[in-house]
């Protein structure tokens, strides 16, 4: 089955700097890669996703890149703000699979 | 708010108790999911329902029993749980199976004593 590895487990950046979180996946048939943000006491919230026919997608300060050959994808957050502090999860899925396979999460800390 | 609600938000139960977790989605979706979130582990898919029929069971122990009476409601019945079952139980929904965007509820924090 699919295996998703996520790094780093904790990331601390200064407010205003950029943050990058990386994930790799094992199943070359995976074709959908969402990113979720989970704040304390809440469920994961979908923030951006990318499908395998696209190499990059951007939404304001967040962007996701996908390298199908290397089987890795990354989340980029620019001009980080205190409200970006949360746990971020990457996930992968493929046609025919009904659930998502998640990475272990990255605790992003924005230092004032 | 994602349109997915879960009750209760917190639950403490003994190993011999029977309790149920409830999930309701107000999005008109046809697929619903139960996930388990334990500390320092990835979210684990437990059950998948489509149009009230179970389509996947990821080798979950029988002490967890799901029920989906209609496409808006999903239950997880718990009995004879173990302390290692303590975790955050998350419900999610999607428009349909294969429609990948899943929307999560806030979860039920379960503690088994």
Coordinates of C-alpha atoms in Angstrom, one line a residue:
Chain A
X1 CA 0.0 0.0 0.0
X2 CA 0.9 3.7 -0.1
X3 CA 3.4 5.1 2.4
X4 CA 3.8 8.8 2.9
X5 CA 6.9 10.3 4.6
X6 CA 6.9 13.9 5.9
X7 CA 9.7 16.1 7.0
X8 CA 10.5 17.9 9.2
X9 CA 8.4 16.9 12.2
X10 CA 8.9 20.4 13.7
X11 CA 9.8 23.6 11.9
X12 CA 10.4 26.9 13.6
X13 CA 10.7 30.1 11.4
X14 CA 10.7 33.8 12.1
X15 CA 7.6 35.7 11.3
X16 CA 7.8 37.0 7.7
X17 CA 10.2 34.2 6.6
X18 CA 9.2 31.3 4.3
X19 CA 8.5 27.7 5.4
X20 CA 8.8 24.6 3.4
X21 CA 7.5 21.2 4.3
X22 CA 8.3 18.1 2.2
X23 CA 6.7 14.8 1.6
X24 CA 7.5 11.7 -0.4
X25 CA 5.2 8.9 -1.4
X26 CA 5.8 5.3 -2.5
X27 CA 2.9 4.4 -4.9
X28 CA 3.5 5.8 -8.4
X29 CA -0.3 5.4 -9.1
X30 CA -1.1 8.1 -6.5
X31 CA -2.5 11.1 -8.3
X32 CA -4.0 13.4 -5.7
X33 CA -2.0 15.2 -3.0
X34 CA -3.8 17.4 -0.4
X35 CA -2.4 19.5 2.4
X36 CA -4.3 19.9 5.7
X37 CA -3.8 22.4 8.5
X38 CA -4.8 21.4 12.0
X39 CA -5.1 23.9 14.8
X40 CA -5.4 23.0 18.4
X41 CA -8.8 21.5 19.3
X42 CA -9.9 21.4 15.7
X43 CA -10.1 18.8 12.9
X44 CA -7.8 19.0 9.8
X45 CA -8.7 21.7 7.3
X46 CA -7.9 21.4 3.6
X47 CA -5.8 24.3 2.6
X48 CA -4.5 23.4 -0.9
X49 CA -4.3 20.3 -3.1
X50 CA -2.7 19.3 -6.3
X51 CA -3.4 16.6 -8.9
X52 CA -0.7 14.7 -10.8
X53 CA -1.4 16.5 -14.1
X54 CA -0.1 19.7 -12.6
X55 CA 3.4 20.6 -11.4
X56 CA 2.6 23.6 -9.2
X57 CA -0.4 25.3 -7.7
X58 CA -0.5 28.6 -5.8
X59 CA -3.1 30.2 -3.6
X60 CA -2.0 33.6 -2.2
X61 CA 0.8 32.9 0.3
X62 CA 0.7 29.1 0.0
X63 CA 1.9 27.0 -2.9
X64 CA 2.4 23.3 -3.6
X65 CA 4.9 21.7 -6.0
X66 CA 4.8 18.1 -7.3
X67 CA 7.7 16.1 -8.8
X68 CA 6.1 12.9 -10.1
X69 CA 9.4 11.4 -11.2
X70 CA 11.0 11.7 -7.8
X71 CA 7.6 11.1 -6.1
X72 CA 7.8 14.0 -3.8
X73 CA 5.7 17.1 -3.2
X74 CA 6.2 20.2 -1.0
X75 CA 4.2 22.9 0.7
X76 CA 5.6 26.4 0.6
X77 CA 4.3 29.2 2.8
X78 CA 5.7 32.7 2.2
X79 CA 5.5 35.8 4.5
X80 CA 4.6 33.6 7.4
X81 CA 2.3 35.0 10.1
X82 CA 1.5 34.0 13.7
X83 CA -1.8 32.4 12.6
X84 CA 0.2 30.0 10.4
X85 CA 1.3 28.2 13.5
X86 CA -0.4 24.8 13.4
X87 CA 0.3 21.1 12.5
X88 CA 0.4 20.5 8.7
X89 CA -0.3 17.1 7.2
X90 CA 0.4 16.0 3.7
X91 CA -1.6 13.1 2.2
X92 CA -1.8 11.0 -1.0
X93 CA -4.5 9.1 -2.7
X94 CA -5.2 7.4 -6.1
X95 CA -8.1 6.5 -8.3
X96 CA -9.9 3.6 -6.7
X97 CA -8.7 4.3 -3.2
X98 CA -11.4 5.6 -1.0
X99 CA -9.4 7.1 1.8
X100 CA -6.3 9.2 2.2
X101 CA -2.8 8.1 3.4
X102 CA -1.4 10.8 5.6
X103 CA 2.1 11.8 6.6
X104 CA 2.9 12.1 10.3
X105 CA 2.6 15.9 10.4
X106 CA 4.8 18.9 10.8
X107 CA 4.4 21.2 13.8
X108 CA 5.1 24.7 12.3
X109 CA 6.0 27.4 14.9
X110 CA 6.1 31.0 13.8
X111 CA 8.4 33.0 16.1
X112 CA 7.5 36.7 16.6
Chain B
X1 CA -16.8 25.5 10.2
X2 CA -16.5 22.7 7.7
X3 CA -20.1 21.5 7.8
X4 CA -19.2 18.4 9.7
X5 CA -20.1 18.1 13.4
X6 CA -19.1 15.5 15.9
X7 CA -20.5 14.8 19.4
X8 CA -19.4 14.5 22.1
X9 CA -16.2 16.5 21.8
X10 CA -14.7 14.7 24.8
X11 CA -15.4 11.3 26.2
X12 CA -13.9 9.3 29.1
X13 CA -14.9 5.7 29.4
X14 CA -13.9 2.6 31.3
X15 CA -12.9 -0.6 29.6
X16 CA -16.2 -2.2 30.3
X17 CA -18.4 0.7 29.1
X18 CA -20.4 1.0 25.9
X19 CA -20.6 4.4 24.2
X20 CA -21.2 5.8 20.8
X21 CA -19.7 8.7 18.8
X22 CA -21.9 10.6 16.4
X23 CA -21.0 12.5 13.3
X24 CA -23.3 14.6 11.1
X25 CA -22.5 16.3 7.9
X26 CA -24.5 19.2 6.4
X27 CA -22.9 19.3 3.0
X28 CA -25.1 16.9 1.1
X29 CA -22.2 14.5 0.7
X30 CA -22.6 10.8 -0.1
X31 CA -19.4 9.4 1.4
X32 CA -18.3 9.4 5.1
X33 CA -15.2 8.2 6.9
X34 CA -13.9 7.5 10.3
X35 CA -10.2 8.2 11.1
X36 CA -8.2 7.6 14.2
X37 CA -5.5 10.1 15.2
X38 CA -3.0 9.0 17.8
X39 CA 0.0 11.0 19.1
X40 CA 3.0 10.9 16.8
X41 CA 1.3 8.6 14.3
X42 CA -0.3 9.4 10.9
X43 CA -4.1 9.6 10.7
X44 CA -5.4 6.1 10.2
X45 CA -8.4 5.3 8.1
X46 CA -10.8 3.1 9.9
X47 CA -14.1 2.9 7.9
X48 CA -15.5 4.2 4.7
X49 CA -19.2 4.4 3.8
X50 CA -20.8 5.3 0.5
X51 CA -24.6 5.8 0.4
X52 CA -24.9 4.1 3.7
X53 CA -23.0 1.0 2.7
X54 CA -19.7 0.2 4.1
X55 CA -17.0 -0.1 1.4
X56 CA -13.8 -0.4 3.4
X57 CA -12.8 -1.7 6.8
X58 CA -9.0 -1.3 7.4
X59 CA -8.7 -4.3 9.7
X60 CA -10.2 -2.5 12.6
X61 CA -10.9 -4.6 15.8
X62 CA -14.5 -5.7 16.3
X63 CA -14.7 -3.6 19.5
X64 CA -15.3 -0.7 17.1
X65 CA -18.6 -1.0 15.3
X66 CA -19.7 1.6 12.7
X67 CA -23.2 2.4 11.6
X68 CA -24.5 4.7 8.9
X69 CA -28.3 5.0 9.0
X70 CA -28.4 7.6 6.2
X71 CA -25.9 9.7 4.2
X72 CA -25.9 12.5 6.7
X73 CA -25.2 10.5 9.9
X74 CA -22.4 8.2 10.9
X75 CA -21.9 6.5 14.3
X76 CA -19.0 4.7 15.9
X77 CA -20.2 2.3 18.6
X78 CA -17.5 1.4 21.2
X79 CA -17.4 -1.5 23.6
X80 CA -14.8 -3.2 25.7
X81 CA -12.1 -0.8 24.6
X82 CA -8.4 -0.9 25.6
X83 CA -6.3 2.0 27.0
X84 CA -4.4 2.1 23.7
X85 CA -7.7 3.0 21.9
X86 CA -7.4 6.5 23.5
X87 CA -7.1 8.9 20.6
X88 CA -8.8 11.6 18.7
X89 CA -11.5 10.1 16.4
X90 CA -12.2 12.2 13.3
X91 CA -15.1 12.0 11.0
X92 CA -14.9 13.2 7.4
X93 CA -17.1 13.4 4.4
X94 CA -16.7 13.9 0.6
X95 CA -19.1 14.5 -2.2
X96 CA -18.8 10.8 -3.3
X97 CA -16.2 8.0 -3.4
X98 CA -13.4 9.0 -5.7
X99 CA -14.3 12.7 -5.2
X100 CA -11.1 13.3 -3.3
X101 CA -11.8 16.4 -1.3
X102 CA -12.5 15.3 2.3
X103 CA -13.9 17.7 4.9
X104 CA -13.2 16.8 8.6
X105 CA -15.2 17.4 11.8
X106 CA -13.5 18.7 15.0
X107 CA -13.1 15.2 16.4
X108 CA -14.0 13.4 19.6
X109 CA -11.1 13.1 22.2
X110 CA -11.5 9.7 23.7
X111 CA -9.8 8.5 26.9
X112 CA -10.1 4.9 28.0
X113 CA -9.4 4.4 31.6

